[in-house]
Amino acid sequence: AQSVTQLGSHVSVSEGALVLLRCNYSSSVPPYLFWYVQYPNQGLQLLLKYTSAATLVKGINGFEAEFKKSETSFHLTKPSAHMSDAAEYFCAVSDPAFGNEKLTFGTGTRLTIIP
Amino acid sequence: DSGVTQTPKHLITATGQRVTLRCSPRSGDLSVYWYQQSLDQGLQFLIQYYNGEERAKGNILERFSAQQFPDLHSELNLSSLELGDSALYFCASSVDSSSTGDETFFGQGTRLTVV
């Protein structure tokens, strides 16, 4: 079974500082990995996805993530935090053998931006 | 706007009651997924339908059922409701369940409160 672990349920960074949200995965096969963002009272929006092409994936809003097989990690970064980045972020994994049948989500990381 | 429409946005009901949540997928999407987001369980996959047929099942209780109609909209039926069923229920859709890595689009959710 596949799973993802998000380290840190709450992360606070100053505006303009580096954002680093951690995600480690467990999978018996090379997985597909995703980062979603959820703003208050909103649904989930896809930030970026890794589907076995380039290991460095660029997403929307200046976010990127790097797939590191040796570390089983898919950490999300953004060089300079903006107030509008305050939200909850979810890492997710799917099994390529089963297509999009289901996403298994991490427990989420709430990002707070300090002015 | 993801193109996935969920109704109602909010629902308050008493224990023991039955409710129906409705979802209209994005135009052209054949797969519909239901997820439950609660404080104690996080985001959990419940069930997936593809073109009218059940495709995958997750942590869905026996008191819950779903179906997808010929026009591809889906309904999630929750019966004998308990306080613990209070959660945000998301519907999501994607083009084809066999298309690995396709983006899954989420609706804004139905917030169910059981009192």
PDB file of C-alpha atoms in Angstrom:
ATOM      1  CA  ALA A   1       0.000   0.000   0.000  1.00  0.00           C
ATOM      2  CA  GLN A   2       1.145   3.480  -0.733  1.00  0.00           C
ATOM      3  CA  SER A   3       1.312   6.298   1.733  1.00  0.00           C
ATOM      4  CA  VAL A   4       2.729   9.756   2.210  1.00  0.00           C
ATOM      5  CA  THR A   5       3.985  11.387   5.362  1.00  0.00           C
ATOM      6  CA  GLN A   6       4.040  15.128   5.751  1.00  0.00           C
ATOM      7  CA  LEU A   7       6.468  16.311   8.384  1.00  0.00           C
ATOM      8  CA  GLY A   8       5.155  19.274  10.335  1.00  0.00           C
ATOM      9  CA  SER A   9       1.451  19.930  10.597  1.00  0.00           C
ATOM     10  CA  HIS A  10       2.140  23.650  10.942  1.00  0.00           C
ATOM     11  CA  VAL A  11       4.878  25.691   9.306  1.00  0.00           C
ATOM     12  CA  SER A  12       5.391  29.435   9.739  1.00  0.00           C
ATOM     13  CA  VAL A  13       7.678  31.500   7.562  1.00  0.00           C
ATOM     14  CA  SER A  14       8.247  35.207   7.176  1.00  0.00           C
ATOM     15  CA  GLU A  15       7.083  36.976   4.055  1.00  0.00           C
ATOM     16  CA  GLY A  16       9.903  36.790   1.504  1.00  0.00           C
ATOM     17  CA  ALA A  17      11.543  33.783   3.139  1.00  0.00           C
ATOM     18  CA  LEU A  18      11.986  30.312   1.674  1.00  0.00           C
ATOM     19  CA  VAL A  19       9.050  27.939   1.956  1.00  0.00           C
ATOM     20  CA  LEU A  20       9.883  24.266   2.483  1.00  0.00           C
ATOM     21  CA  LEU A  21       7.119  21.743   3.059  1.00  0.00           C
ATOM     22  CA  ARG A  22       8.236  18.166   3.507  1.00  0.00           C
ATOM     23  CA  CYS A  23       6.703  15.025   2.064  1.00  0.00           C
ATOM     24  CA  ASN A  24       8.036  11.487   2.132  1.00  0.00           C
ATOM     25  CA  TYR A  25       6.352   8.648   0.339  1.00  0.00           C
ATOM     26  CA  SER A  26       6.203   4.917   0.689  1.00  0.00           C
ATOM     27  CA  SER A  27       5.522   2.876  -2.406  1.00  0.00           C
ATOM     28  CA  SER A  28       6.477  -0.493  -3.808  1.00  0.00           C
ATOM     29  CA  VAL A  29       6.479   0.916  -7.311  1.00  0.00           C
ATOM     30  CA  PRO A  30       7.555   4.282  -8.694  1.00  0.00           C
ATOM     31  CA  PRO A  31       4.612   6.427  -7.734  1.00  0.00           C
ATOM     32  CA  TYR A  32       2.894   9.454  -9.117  1.00  0.00           C
ATOM     33  CA  LEU A  33       3.103  12.303  -6.625  1.00  0.00           C
ATOM     34  CA  PHE A  34       1.065  15.451  -6.254  1.00  0.00           C
ATOM     35  CA  TRP A  35       0.886  18.601  -4.194  1.00  0.00           C
ATOM     36  CA  TYR A  36      -2.499  20.209  -3.634  1.00  0.00           C
ATOM     37  CA  VAL A  37      -3.361  23.477  -1.918  1.00  0.00           C
ATOM     38  CA  GLN A  38      -6.540  24.205  -0.013  1.00  0.00           C
ATOM     39  CA  TYR A  39      -7.479  27.792   0.784  1.00  0.00           C
ATOM     40  CA  PRO A  40     -10.001  28.427   3.560  1.00  0.00           C
ATOM     41  CA  ASN A  41     -13.485  27.273   2.622  1.00  0.00           C
ATOM     42  CA  GLN A  42     -12.293  26.128  -0.782  1.00  0.00           C
ATOM     43  CA  GLY A  43     -11.717  22.856  -2.540  1.00  0.00           C
ATOM     44  CA  LEU A  44      -8.360  21.400  -3.423  1.00  0.00           C
ATOM     45  CA  GLN A  45      -6.317  22.850  -6.236  1.00  0.00           C
ATOM     46  CA  LEU A  46      -3.454  21.049  -7.928  1.00  0.00           C
ATOM     47  CA  LEU A  47      -0.114  22.825  -7.507  1.00  0.00           C
ATOM     48  CA  LEU A  48       2.064  20.348  -9.354  1.00  0.00           C
ATOM     49  CA  LYS A  49       2.539  16.676 -10.114  1.00  0.00           C
ATOM     50  CA  TYR A  50       5.336  14.223 -10.740  1.00  0.00           C
ATOM     51  CA  THR A  51       4.610  11.473 -13.253  1.00  0.00           C
ATOM     52  CA  SER A  52       8.061   9.995 -13.913  1.00  0.00           C
ATOM     53  CA  ALA A  53       9.287  12.609 -16.349  1.00  0.00           C
ATOM     54  CA  ALA A  54      11.589  15.359 -15.043  1.00  0.00           C
ATOM     55  CA  THR A  55      12.434  14.977 -11.378  1.00  0.00           C
ATOM     56  CA  LEU A  56      12.236  18.731 -10.775  1.00  0.00           C
ATOM     57  CA  VAL A  57       8.653  19.772 -11.272  1.00  0.00           C
ATOM     58  CA  LYS A  58       7.503  23.356 -11.543  1.00  0.00           C
ATOM     59  CA  GLY A  59       3.976  24.225 -10.585  1.00  0.00           C
ATOM     60  CA  ILE A  60       1.721  27.205 -10.258  1.00  0.00           C
ATOM     61  CA  ASN A  61       2.273  30.252  -8.072  1.00  0.00           C
ATOM     62  CA  GLY A  62       6.060  29.837  -8.099  1.00  0.00           C
ATOM     63  CA  PHE A  63       6.110  26.465  -6.333  1.00  0.00           C
ATOM     64  CA  GLU A  64       8.316  23.580  -7.322  1.00  0.00           C
ATOM     65  CA  ALA A  65       9.123  20.126  -5.994  1.00  0.00           C
ATOM     66  CA  GLU A  66      11.911  17.648  -6.556  1.00  0.00           C
ATOM     67  CA  PHE A  67      11.417  13.914  -6.683  1.00  0.00           C
ATOM     68  CA  LYS A  68      14.313  12.182  -4.922  1.00  0.00           C
ATOM     69  CA  LYS A  69      14.049   8.437  -5.177  1.00  0.00           C
ATOM     70  CA  SER A  70      17.039   7.811  -2.917  1.00  0.00           C
ATOM     71  CA  GLU A  71      15.368   9.798  -0.131  1.00  0.00           C
ATOM     72  CA  THR A  72      11.773   8.801  -1.049  1.00  0.00           C
ATOM     73  CA  SER A  73      10.957  12.477  -0.821  1.00  0.00           C
ATOM     74  CA  PHE A  74       8.953  15.022  -2.763  1.00  0.00           C
ATOM     75  CA  HIS A  75       9.418  18.268  -0.844  1.00  0.00           C
ATOM     76  CA  LEU A  76       7.627  21.430  -1.945  1.00  0.00           C
ATOM     77  CA  THR A  77       9.554  24.693  -2.101  1.00  0.00           C
ATOM     78  CA  LYS A  78       9.066  28.313  -3.014  1.00  0.00           C
ATOM     79  CA  PRO A  79      11.972  30.774  -2.925  1.00  0.00           C
ATOM     80  CA  SER A  80      10.051  33.722  -1.531  1.00  0.00           C
ATOM     81  CA  ALA A  81       6.845  33.423   0.475  1.00  0.00           C
ATOM     82  CA  HIS A  82       3.921  35.719  -0.181  1.00  0.00           C
ATOM     83  CA  MET A  83       1.029  36.464   2.124  1.00  0.00           C
ATOM     84  CA  SER A  84      -1.319  34.830  -0.366  1.00  0.00           C
ATOM     85  CA  ASP A  85       0.493  31.497   0.112  1.00  0.00           C
ATOM     86  CA  ALA A  86      -1.145  31.040   3.506  1.00  0.00           C
ATOM     87  CA  ALA A  87      -3.171  27.854   3.120  1.00  0.00           C
ATOM     88  CA  GLU A  88      -3.124  24.152   3.829  1.00  0.00           C
ATOM     89  CA  TYR A  89      -0.967  21.987   1.598  1.00  0.00           C
ATOM     90  CA  PHE A  90      -1.455  18.300   0.936  1.00  0.00           C
ATOM     91  CA  CYS A  91       0.953  15.830  -0.562  1.00  0.00           C
ATOM     92  CA  ALA A  92      -0.687  12.887  -2.337  1.00  0.00           C
ATOM     93  CA  VAL A  93       0.324   9.696  -4.083  1.00  0.00           C
ATOM     94  CA  SER A  94      -1.335   7.486  -6.647  1.00  0.00           C
ATOM     95  CA  ASP A  95      -0.381   4.117  -8.044  1.00  0.00           C
ATOM     96  CA  PRO A  96       0.365   4.331 -11.770  1.00  0.00           C
ATOM     97  CA  ALA A  97      -0.863   0.750 -12.180  1.00  0.00           C
ATOM     98  CA  PHE A  98      -4.340   1.861 -11.196  1.00  0.00           C
ATOM     99  CA  GLY A  99      -4.381   5.201 -12.889  1.00  0.00           C
ATOM    100  CA  ASN A 100      -6.328   7.873 -11.105  1.00  0.00           C
ATOM    101  CA  GLU A 101      -8.461   5.486  -9.115  1.00  0.00           C
ATOM    102  CA  LYS A 102      -7.646   7.139  -5.877  1.00  0.00           C
ATOM    103  CA  LEU A 103      -5.316   9.617  -4.318  1.00  0.00           C
ATOM    104  CA  THR A 104      -3.866   8.860  -0.920  1.00  0.00           C
ATOM    105  CA  PHE A 105      -3.290  12.102   0.933  1.00  0.00           C
ATOM    106  CA  GLY A 106      -0.961  13.103   3.691  1.00  0.00           C
ATOM    107  CA  THR A 107      -2.297  14.758   6.808  1.00  0.00           C
ATOM    108  CA  GLY A 108      -1.606  18.220   5.488  1.00  0.00           C
ATOM    109  CA  THR A 109       0.640  21.127   6.474  1.00  0.00           C
ATOM    110  CA  ARG A 110      -0.850  24.459   7.390  1.00  0.00           C
ATOM    111  CA  LEU A 111       1.390  27.258   6.153  1.00  0.00           C
ATOM    112  CA  THR A 112       1.286  30.584   7.955  1.00  0.00           C
ATOM    113  CA  ILE A 113       3.049  33.629   6.536  1.00  0.00           C
ATOM    114  CA  ILE A 114       4.358  36.154   9.040  1.00  0.00           C
ATOM    115  CA  PRO A 115       4.268  39.754   7.769  1.00  0.00           C
TER     116      PRO A 115
ATOM    117  CA  ASP B   1     -13.566  27.510 -10.585  1.00  0.00           C
ATOM    118  CA  SER B   2     -12.680  23.840 -11.102  1.00  0.00           C
ATOM    119  CA  GLY B   3     -15.833  23.064 -13.075  1.00  0.00           C
ATOM    120  CA  VAL B   4     -16.952  20.477 -10.511  1.00  0.00           C
ATOM    121  CA  THR B   5     -20.212  21.510  -8.860  1.00  0.00           C
ATOM    122  CA  GLN B   6     -21.376  20.230  -5.518  1.00  0.00           C
ATOM    123  CA  THR B   7     -24.690  20.871  -3.839  1.00  0.00           C
ATOM    124  CA  PRO B   8     -25.596  21.789  -1.233  1.00  0.00           C
ATOM    125  CA  LYS B   9     -22.655  23.756   0.147  1.00  0.00           C
ATOM    126  CA  HIS B  10     -23.801  23.312   3.715  1.00  0.00           C
ATOM    127  CA  LEU B  11     -26.071  20.773   5.342  1.00  0.00           C
ATOM    128  CA  ILE B  12     -27.154  20.489   8.956  1.00  0.00           C
ATOM    129  CA  THR B  13     -29.101  17.449  10.013  1.00  0.00           C
ATOM    130  CA  ALA B  14     -29.877  15.353  13.051  1.00  0.00           C
ATOM    131  CA  THR B  15     -28.451  12.015  14.058  1.00  0.00           C
ATOM    132  CA  GLY B  16     -30.203   9.053  12.508  1.00  0.00           C
ATOM    133  CA  GLN B  17     -31.234  10.986   9.428  1.00  0.00           C
ATOM    134  CA  ARG B  18     -30.346  10.385   5.784  1.00  0.00           C
ATOM    135  CA  VAL B  19     -28.925  12.940   3.358  1.00  0.00           C
ATOM    136  CA  THR B  20     -27.939  13.009  -0.296  1.00  0.00           C
ATOM    137  CA  LEU B  21     -24.996  14.978  -1.610  1.00  0.00           C
ATOM    138  CA  ARG B  22     -24.891  15.803  -5.280  1.00  0.00           C
ATOM    139  CA  CYS B  23     -21.994  16.286  -7.651  1.00  0.00           C
ATOM    140  CA  SER B  24     -21.786  17.364 -11.283  1.00  0.00           C
ATOM    141  CA  PRO B  25     -18.381  16.584 -12.783  1.00  0.00           C
ATOM    142  CA  ARG B  26     -16.524  18.746 -15.276  1.00  0.00           C
ATOM    143  CA  SER B  27     -17.882  18.518 -18.769  1.00  0.00           C
ATOM    144  CA  GLY B  28     -16.321  15.490 -20.458  1.00  0.00           C
ATOM    145  CA  ASP B  29     -15.004  13.863 -17.297  1.00  0.00           C
ATOM    146  CA  LEU B  30     -16.082  10.247 -16.922  1.00  0.00           C
ATOM    147  CA  SER B  31     -14.679   9.527 -13.475  1.00  0.00           C
ATOM    148  CA  VAL B  32     -16.156  10.832 -10.254  1.00  0.00           C
ATOM    149  CA  TYR B  33     -14.518  10.412  -6.854  1.00  0.00           C
ATOM    150  CA  TRP B  34     -15.818  11.075  -3.377  1.00  0.00           C
ATOM    151  CA  TYR B  35     -13.538  12.076  -0.504  1.00  0.00           C
ATOM    152  CA  GLN B  36     -14.241  12.807   3.128  1.00  0.00           C
ATOM    153  CA  GLN B  37     -12.229  15.395   5.044  1.00  0.00           C
ATOM    154  CA  SER B  38     -12.591  15.306   8.803  1.00  0.00           C
ATOM    155  CA  LEU B  39     -10.470  16.610  11.639  1.00  0.00           C
ATOM    156  CA  ASP B  40      -9.581  13.198  13.006  1.00  0.00           C
ATOM    157  CA  GLN B  41      -9.292  11.159   9.781  1.00  0.00           C
ATOM    158  CA  GLY B  42      -7.915  13.774   7.395  1.00  0.00           C
ATOM    159  CA  LEU B  43      -8.655  13.425   3.691  1.00  0.00           C
ATOM    160  CA  GLN B  44      -9.867   9.941   2.830  1.00  0.00           C
ATOM    161  CA  PHE B  45     -10.905   8.406  -0.448  1.00  0.00           C
ATOM    162  CA  LEU B  46     -14.395   6.935  -0.263  1.00  0.00           C
ATOM    163  CA  ILE B  47     -15.374   5.642  -3.683  1.00  0.00           C
ATOM    164  CA  GLN B  48     -14.904   6.117  -7.411  1.00  0.00           C
ATOM    165  CA  TYR B  49     -17.301   5.723 -10.314  1.00  0.00           C
ATOM    166  CA  TYR B  50     -16.328   5.559 -13.933  1.00  0.00           C
ATOM    167  CA  ASN B  51     -18.964   6.011 -16.621  1.00  0.00           C
ATOM    168  CA  GLY B  52     -21.725   4.788 -14.361  1.00  0.00           C
ATOM    169  CA  GLU B  53     -19.949   1.843 -12.781  1.00  0.00           C
ATOM    170  CA  GLU B  54     -18.219   1.513  -9.455  1.00  0.00           C
ATOM    171  CA  ARG B  55     -14.463   1.366 -10.096  1.00  0.00           C
ATOM    172  CA  ALA B  56     -12.743   1.560  -6.732  1.00  0.00           C
ATOM    173  CA  LYS B  57     -13.733   1.561  -3.116  1.00  0.00           C
ATOM    174  CA  GLY B  58     -11.920   3.087  -0.201  1.00  0.00           C
ATOM    175  CA  ASN B  59     -12.871   3.648   3.408  1.00  0.00           C
ATOM    176  CA  ILE B  60     -16.577   3.953   2.795  1.00  0.00           C
ATOM    177  CA  LEU B  61     -18.930   2.869   5.543  1.00  0.00           C
ATOM    178  CA  GLU B  62     -21.757   0.446   4.806  1.00  0.00           C
ATOM    179  CA  ARG B  63     -24.203   3.205   5.811  1.00  0.00           C
ATOM    180  CA  PHE B  64     -22.923   5.214   2.865  1.00  0.00           C
ATOM    181  CA  SER B  65     -23.627   4.509  -0.777  1.00  0.00           C
ATOM    182  CA  ALA B  66     -23.084   6.272  -4.061  1.00  0.00           C
ATOM    183  CA  GLN B  67     -24.129   6.069  -7.656  1.00  0.00           C
ATOM    184  CA  GLN B  68     -23.344   7.719 -10.957  1.00  0.00           C
ATOM    185  CA  PHE B  69     -26.181   8.408 -13.338  1.00  0.00           C
ATOM    186  CA  PRO B  70     -26.263   8.240 -17.157  1.00  0.00           C
ATOM    187  CA  ASP B  71     -25.678  11.996 -17.368  1.00  0.00           C
ATOM    188  CA  LEU B  72     -22.533  11.332 -15.246  1.00  0.00           C
ATOM    189  CA  HIS B  73     -23.610  13.284 -12.211  1.00  0.00           C
ATOM    190  CA  SER B  74     -23.151  11.442  -8.953  1.00  0.00           C
ATOM    191  CA  GLU B  75     -24.868  11.254  -5.606  1.00  0.00           C
ATOM    192  CA  LEU B  76     -23.484  10.197  -2.260  1.00  0.00           C
ATOM    193  CA  ASN B  77     -26.100   8.909   0.148  1.00  0.00           C
ATOM    194  CA  LEU B  78     -25.342   8.954   3.850  1.00  0.00           C
ATOM    195  CA  SER B  79     -27.812   7.218   6.166  1.00  0.00           C
ATOM    196  CA  SER B  80     -28.241   6.593   9.882  1.00  0.00           C
ATOM    197  CA  LEU B  81     -26.065   9.603  10.423  1.00  0.00           C
ATOM    198  CA  GLU B  82     -23.848   9.843  13.467  1.00  0.00           C
ATOM    199  CA  LEU B  83     -22.078  12.812  15.021  1.00  0.00           C
ATOM    200  CA  GLY B  84     -18.793  11.446  13.684  1.00  0.00           C
ATOM    201  CA  ASP B  85     -20.022  11.748  10.119  1.00  0.00           C
ATOM    202  CA  SER B  86     -19.716  15.515  10.369  1.00  0.00           C
ATOM    203  CA  ALA B  87     -17.113  16.407   7.773  1.00  0.00           C
ATOM    204  CA  LEU B  88     -16.410  18.134   4.503  1.00  0.00           C
ATOM    205  CA  TYR B  89     -17.297  15.851   1.601  1.00  0.00           C
ATOM    206  CA  PHE B  90     -15.504  16.504  -1.650  1.00  0.00           C
ATOM    207  CA  CYS B  91     -16.383  15.341  -5.094  1.00  0.00           C
ATOM    208  CA  ALA B  92     -13.680  15.242  -7.737  1.00  0.00           C
ATOM    209  CA  SER B  93     -13.599  14.324 -11.390  1.00  0.00           C
ATOM    210  CA  SER B  94     -11.094  13.385 -14.044  1.00  0.00           C
ATOM    211  CA  VAL B  95     -11.223  12.497 -17.706  1.00  0.00           C
ATOM    212  CA  ASP B  96     -10.405   8.804 -17.630  1.00  0.00           C
ATOM    213  CA  SER B  97      -9.513   6.559 -14.727  1.00  0.00           C
ATOM    214  CA  SER B  98      -6.942   4.750 -16.836  1.00  0.00           C
ATOM    215  CA  SER B  99      -5.094   7.939 -17.709  1.00  0.00           C
ATOM    216  CA  THR B 100      -2.385   7.965 -15.126  1.00  0.00           C
ATOM    217  CA  GLY B 101      -1.327  11.326 -13.875  1.00  0.00           C
ATOM    218  CA  ASP B 102      -4.336  13.135 -15.268  1.00  0.00           C
ATOM    219  CA  GLU B 103      -5.388  16.037 -13.179  1.00  0.00           C
ATOM    220  CA  THR B 104      -8.190  15.426 -10.761  1.00  0.00           C
ATOM    221  CA  PHE B 105     -10.392  18.464 -10.249  1.00  0.00           C
ATOM    222  CA  PHE B 106     -12.078  19.014  -6.918  1.00  0.00           C
ATOM    223  CA  GLY B 107     -15.349  20.681  -6.105  1.00  0.00           C
ATOM    224  CA  GLN B 108     -15.668  23.107  -3.200  1.00  0.00           C
ATOM    225  CA  GLY B 109     -17.211  20.481  -0.990  1.00  0.00           C
ATOM    226  CA  THR B 110     -20.358  19.993   1.034  1.00  0.00           C
ATOM    227  CA  ARG B 111     -19.948  20.691   4.716  1.00  0.00           C
ATOM    228  CA  LEU B 112     -22.136  18.268   6.638  1.00  0.00           C
ATOM    229  CA  THR B 113     -22.886  18.937  10.274  1.00  0.00           C
ATOM    230  CA  VAL B 114     -24.708  16.259  12.234  1.00  0.00           C
ATOM    231  CA  VAL B 115     -26.261  17.493  15.473  1.00  0.00           C
TER     232      VAL B 115
END
